[in-house]
Coordinates of C-alpha atoms in Angstrom, one line a residue:
M1 CA -75.8 49.3 -5.3
I2 CA -79.5 48.8 -5.0
T3 CA -81.8 48.8 -8.0
N4 CA -85.4 49.7 -7.2
A5 CA -86.5 49.4 -10.8
G6 CA -84.9 48.3 -14.1
V7 CA -82.0 46.2 -14.7
P8 CA -78.2 46.7 -14.2
Q9 CA -76.5 47.9 -17.3
G10 CA -73.9 45.5 -18.7
S11 CA -75.2 42.3 -17.1
V12 CA -75.5 39.3 -19.4
L13 CA -79.0 38.8 -18.0
S14 CA -80.2 42.4 -18.3
A15 CA -81.6 42.1 -21.9
T16 CA -83.5 38.9 -21.1
L17 CA -84.8 40.2 -17.8
F18 CA -86.1 43.4 -19.4
L19 CA -87.8 41.6 -22.2
L20 CA -89.6 39.4 -19.6
H21 CA -90.6 42.4 -17.6
I22 CA -92.3 44.3 -20.5
N23 CA -93.8 41.1 -22.1
D24 CA -97.2 41.8 -20.8
L25 CA -97.1 45.4 -22.2
L26 CA -97.3 44.1 -25.7
L27 CA -101.1 44.1 -26.1
P28 CA -102.8 43.8 -29.5
G29 CA -101.7 46.8 -31.5
I30 CA -98.6 47.4 -29.5
Y31 CA -95.3 46.1 -30.9
G32 CA -91.9 46.2 -29.3
Y33 CA -88.2 45.5 -30.1
A34 CA -85.8 45.9 -27.1
D35 CA -86.8 49.1 -25.4
D36 CA -88.7 50.6 -28.4
S37 CA -92.4 50.2 -28.5
T38 CA -94.8 51.2 -31.2
V39 CA -98.6 51.6 -31.1
V40 CA -100.3 51.0 -34.4
E41 CA -103.9 51.9 -35.4
R42 CA -105.5 52.1 -38.8
Y43 CA -108.7 52.7 -40.7
L44 CA -109.7 51.6 -44.2
P45 CA -112.4 53.7 -45.8
S46 CA -113.6 53.0 -49.2
T47 CA -112.3 55.0 -52.1
Q48 CA -115.8 56.6 -52.4
A49 CA -116.0 57.7 -48.8
S50 CA -117.2 61.2 -48.1
K51 CA -115.3 63.9 -46.2
E52 CA -117.6 63.4 -43.2
L53 CA -117.0 59.7 -43.1
I54 CA -113.2 60.1 -43.5
R55 CA -113.1 62.6 -40.5
S56 CA -115.3 60.2 -38.5
E57 CA -113.0 57.3 -39.1
R58 CA -110.0 59.4 -38.3
E59 CA -111.4 60.6 -35.0
A60 CA -112.2 57.0 -34.1
M61 CA -108.7 56.0 -35.0
V62 CA -107.2 58.7 -32.8
E63 CA -109.5 57.7 -29.9
R64 CA -108.3 54.0 -30.1
T65 CA -104.8 55.3 -30.2
N66 CA -105.4 57.4 -27.1
D67 CA -106.9 54.3 -25.3
S68 CA -103.7 52.3 -26.2
L69 CA -101.4 55.1 -25.1
Q70 CA -103.4 55.3 -21.8
A71 CA -103.0 51.7 -21.2
V72 CA -99.2 52.0 -21.8
S73 CA -99.1 54.9 -19.3
E74 CA -101.1 52.9 -16.6
W75 CA -98.9 49.9 -17.2
G76 CA -95.7 52.0 -16.8
E77 CA -97.1 53.4 -13.4
A78 CA -98.0 49.9 -12.1
N79 CA -94.5 48.4 -13.1
L80 CA -92.2 51.2 -12.2
V81 CA -91.4 52.1 -15.9
G82 CA -91.2 55.7 -16.9
F83 CA -92.0 56.8 -20.4
N84 CA -90.8 60.0 -21.9
A85 CA -93.8 61.6 -23.7
T86 CA -91.6 64.4 -25.2
K87 CA -89.6 61.8 -27.1
T88 CA -92.7 59.9 -28.4
Q89 CA -93.2 60.4 -32.2
A90 CA -96.5 60.2 -34.2
R91 CA -96.9 59.8 -37.8
L92 CA -99.8 59.3 -40.2
F93 CA -99.4 57.2 -43.3
T94 CA -102.0 58.0 -46.0
A95 CA -102.3 58.8 -49.6
K96 CA -105.2 61.1 -49.2
R97 CA -104.5 64.9 -49.5
S98 CA -107.0 66.1 -47.1
P99 CA -105.2 67.7 -44.0
F100 CA -105.0 65.7 -40.8
T101 CA -105.6 68.1 -37.9
L102 CA -106.1 65.6 -35.2
A103 CA -103.3 64.6 -32.8
P104 CA -103.2 61.8 -30.2
A105 CA -102.1 62.5 -26.6
F106 CA -99.7 60.6 -24.4
R107 CA -99.3 61.5 -20.7
N108 CA -101.0 64.8 -21.3
V109 CA -98.6 65.7 -24.1
S110 CA -100.1 66.3 -27.6
L111 CA -98.3 64.3 -30.2
E112 CA -98.3 66.3 -33.4
C113 CA -97.8 64.2 -36.5
A114 CA -94.3 64.7 -37.8
D115 CA -93.2 64.6 -41.5
R116 CA -90.9 61.6 -40.9
L117 CA -90.6 58.9 -38.3
Q118 CA -87.4 57.3 -37.0
L119 CA -88.0 53.7 -36.2
L120 CA -85.2 51.3 -35.3
G121 CA -82.8 53.2 -37.4
V122 CA -85.0 53.6 -40.4
E123 CA -86.4 56.9 -41.5
I124 CA -90.0 56.5 -42.7
S125 CA -91.8 59.3 -44.5
S126 CA -95.5 59.6 -44.8
D127 CA -95.5 58.7 -48.4
L128 CA -93.2 55.8 -47.8
N129 CA -90.5 57.4 -50.0
F130 CA -87.1 56.1 -48.8
G131 CA -85.0 58.3 -51.0
R132 CA -83.8 60.7 -48.3
F133 CA -83.0 57.7 -46.0
I134 CA -81.0 55.9 -48.7
E135 CA -79.1 59.2 -49.5
S136 CA -78.2 59.6 -45.9
K137 CA -76.8 56.0 -45.8
A138 CA -74.9 56.7 -48.9
K139 CA -73.3 59.8 -47.3
I140 CA -72.4 57.9 -44.2
A141 CA -70.8 55.1 -46.2
A142 CA -68.9 57.6 -48.3
R143 CA -67.4 59.2 -45.3
K144 CA -66.4 55.8 -43.9
L145 CA -64.8 55.0 -47.2
G146 CA -63.0 58.3 -47.2
V147 CA -61.3 57.3 -43.9
L148 CA -60.4 54.0 -45.3
A149 CA -58.8 55.8 -48.3
K150 CA -56.6 57.8 -46.1
V151 CA -55.0 54.7 -44.5
R152 CA -55.1 52.4 -47.6
Q153 CA -51.3 52.2 -47.8
Y154 CA -51.2 50.3 -44.5
F155 CA -53.4 47.5 -45.7
T156 CA -53.2 44.9 -48.4
P157 CA -56.1 44.5 -51.0
G158 CA -57.4 41.6 -49.1
Q159 CA -57.6 43.5 -45.9
L160 CA -59.2 46.5 -47.5
L161 CA -61.8 44.2 -48.9
M162 CA -62.6 42.8 -45.5
L163 CA -62.8 46.3 -44.0
Y164 CA -65.1 47.4 -46.7
K165 CA -67.4 44.5 -46.1
A166 CA -67.4 44.9 -42.3
Q167 CA -67.6 48.7 -42.0
V168 CA -69.0 50.1 -45.2
R169 CA -71.2 47.6 -47.0
S170 CA -73.1 46.7 -43.9
C171 CA -74.1 50.4 -43.5
V172 CA -75.8 50.5 -46.9
E173 CA -77.6 47.2 -46.5
Y174 CA -79.4 47.8 -43.3
C175 CA -83.1 46.7 -43.6
S176 CA -82.6 46.7 -47.4
H177 CA -85.7 44.4 -47.8
I178 CA -87.8 47.3 -46.7
W179 CA -86.5 50.0 -49.1
A180 CA -85.0 47.9 -52.0
G181 CA -88.0 48.9 -54.2
A182 CA -87.0 52.6 -54.1
A183 CA -86.3 54.6 -57.3
K184 CA -83.3 53.6 -59.3
C185 CA -81.9 57.1 -59.0
H186 CA -81.7 56.8 -55.3
L187 CA -80.2 53.2 -55.3
A188 CA -77.6 54.5 -57.8
A189 CA -76.0 56.5 -54.9
L190 CA -75.2 53.2 -53.2
D191 CA -73.8 51.6 -56.4
S192 CA -71.5 54.6 -56.6
V193 CA -70.1 54.0 -53.2
E194 CA -69.4 50.3 -54.2
G195 CA -67.7 51.4 -57.3
R196 CA -65.4 53.7 -55.3
A197 CA -64.6 50.8 -52.9
K198 CA -63.6 48.5 -55.8
R199 CA -61.2 51.2 -57.1
L200 CA -59.9 51.6 -53.5
I201 CA -59.1 48.0 -53.1
G202 CA -56.9 48.2 -56.0
D203 CA -57.2 44.5 -57.2
P204 CA -60.0 44.3 -59.8
D205 CA -59.9 40.5 -59.9
L206 CA -60.1 40.2 -56.1
A207 CA -62.9 42.8 -55.9
N208 CA -65.0 41.5 -58.7
S209 CA -64.7 37.8 -57.6
N210 CA -65.6 38.7 -53.9
L211 CA -68.2 41.4 -54.3
Q212 CA -71.6 40.6 -55.6
S213 CA -73.7 43.6 -56.8
L214 CA -75.7 45.3 -54.1
Q215 CA -78.8 44.8 -56.2
H216 CA -78.1 41.0 -56.2
R217 CA -77.5 40.9 -52.5
R218 CA -80.7 42.9 -51.8
R219 CA -82.7 40.3 -53.8
V220 CA -81.2 37.4 -52.0
A221 CA -81.8 39.0 -48.6
S222 CA -85.4 39.9 -49.5
L223 CA -86.2 36.4 -50.6
S224 CA -84.6 35.0 -47.5
V225 CA -86.8 37.2 -45.3
F226 CA -89.8 36.1 -47.3
Y227 CA -88.8 32.5 -46.8
R228 CA -88.8 32.9 -43.1
M229 CA -92.1 34.7 -43.1
H230 CA -93.8 32.1 -45.4
F231 CA -92.8 29.2 -43.1
G232 CA -93.7 31.1 -39.9
E233 CA -90.2 31.5 -38.5
C234 CA -91.1 35.0 -37.3
A235 CA -93.9 36.8 -35.4
Q236 CA -97.3 35.6 -36.2
E237 CA -98.4 39.0 -37.4
L238 CA -95.7 38.9 -40.1
H239 CA -96.5 35.3 -41.2
E240 CA -100.1 36.4 -41.7
L241 CA -98.9 39.0 -44.1
I242 CA -98.0 36.3 -46.7
P243 CA -100.7 35.9 -49.3
P244 CA -102.2 32.4 -49.4
S245 CA -100.9 29.9 -51.9
R246 CA -102.6 29.4 -55.2
F247 CA -104.2 26.1 -55.9
H248 CA -104.0 24.7 -59.5
H249 CA -106.9 22.3 -60.0
R250 CA -105.4 20.9 -63.3
T251 CA -102.0 20.3 -64.6
S252 CA -100.9 22.3 -67.7
R253 CA -97.7 23.4 -69.3
R254 CA -98.1 26.7 -67.5
T255 CA -98.3 25.1 -64.1
A256 CA -96.1 22.1 -64.5
G257 CA -92.9 23.8 -63.5
I258 CA -94.4 25.8 -60.6
H259 CA -93.0 25.1 -57.1
P260 CA -95.5 24.1 -54.4
Y261 CA -95.1 27.3 -52.4
V262 CA -96.4 29.8 -55.0
V263 CA -98.4 32.6 -53.3
Q264 CA -101.3 34.6 -54.7
T265 CA -100.3 37.9 -56.2
S266 CA -102.7 40.7 -55.9
T267 CA -103.6 43.4 -58.5
V268 CA -101.7 46.6 -57.8
R269 CA -103.0 50.0 -58.6
T270 CA -100.2 52.2 -57.5
K271 CA -96.5 52.3 -58.1
R272 CA -96.0 52.8 -54.3
F273 CA -97.7 49.6 -53.4
A274 CA -96.1 47.6 -56.2
S275 CA -92.7 48.6 -54.9
S276 CA -93.4 47.6 -51.3
F277 CA -92.0 44.4 -49.9
I278 CA -94.8 41.9 -50.2
P279 CA -96.0 42.6 -53.7
R280 CA -92.5 43.1 -55.0
I281 CA -90.9 39.9 -53.6
S282 CA -94.0 37.7 -54.2
R283 CA -93.2 38.0 -57.9
D284 CA -89.6 37.0 -57.4
W285 CA -90.7 34.2 -55.1
N286 CA -93.2 32.7 -57.6
N287 CA -90.5 32.7 -60.3
L288 CA -88.1 30.6 -58.3
P289 CA -87.7 26.9 -59.5
A290 CA -88.6 24.1 -57.1
A291 CA -85.0 23.0 -56.8
V292 CA -84.1 25.9 -54.6
F293 CA -86.4 24.8 -51.8
P294 CA -84.9 22.2 -49.4
S295 CA -87.2 19.3 -48.3
D296 CA -87.2 20.6 -44.8
Y297 CA -87.0 24.2 -43.5
D298 CA -83.3 25.3 -43.8
L299 CA -82.7 29.0 -44.4
G300 CA -78.9 28.5 -45.0
V301 CA -79.5 26.0 -47.8
F302 CA -82.3 28.1 -49.3
K303 CA -80.2 31.2 -49.3
A304 CA -77.3 29.5 -50.9
R305 CA -79.4 27.9 -53.6
V306 CA -81.2 31.3 -54.4
N307 CA -77.8 32.9 -54.6
R308 CA -76.6 30.4 -57.2
F309 CA -79.9 30.6 -59.1
L310 CA -79.8 34.4 -59.4
I311 CA -76.1 34.4 -60.4
N312 CA -76.9 31.9 -63.2

């Protein structure tokens, strides 16, 4: 078989070769993961901006987006990579109520802004409300749990516990650091699935001793992601999102017990921003004791110590 373009499916080198091939596509404002690429543009008008200024800023943003999409198209033609414009999604994230009538274009196809965007398995709405996404995950987990219930007589409680952790709980924890700040009424649907799982396992002592609450696990996971971002074990763009550390020029009772990695927390004006990842986890991060931080970067040690601290 002769491959004129692309990589053979199933080869152990295919993924690496593909990433090397598209590496020069990832220009500023273009982000990629495997074969998914995303173009990001934004504008930041003042709260007192007029309608005319807002429209001008939006037109400029769409123009920059079109330039980036044109660069992607030209790169594809030069490197024998075909992009399907009909499968390309566009989404505007804004708190403004004024209608957005503009649309970027990719390969002569107008990309109308959709209500929701599917990005790497996460559904993102324009108002960053993850309620619908969480409910869909709860339904999928409930169906998986239903299948497990039908065959429960063939497994021991310990085996049911392992199957729940591998097949069901992993489903309701995907990218939890992104949506963990959602409303409690939505997160309660996930807790309901976990309650059913404990009853299905049939051994309360085994289940309670081996299953930490989903809320606890989300906090540990979020702090672990923040730890990686704080110490730069991630993309540079993510590392730069971490607020700078605060400097205390004098010692006082209030600052004596603060760990050296405290970050600056910004004033939040909206509930939506307060529940997003950086502001929400910054508060948890600053409240950690210095003892949970290893002397050198070690994610495993940090995660274990945070887990014990939050349990206690």
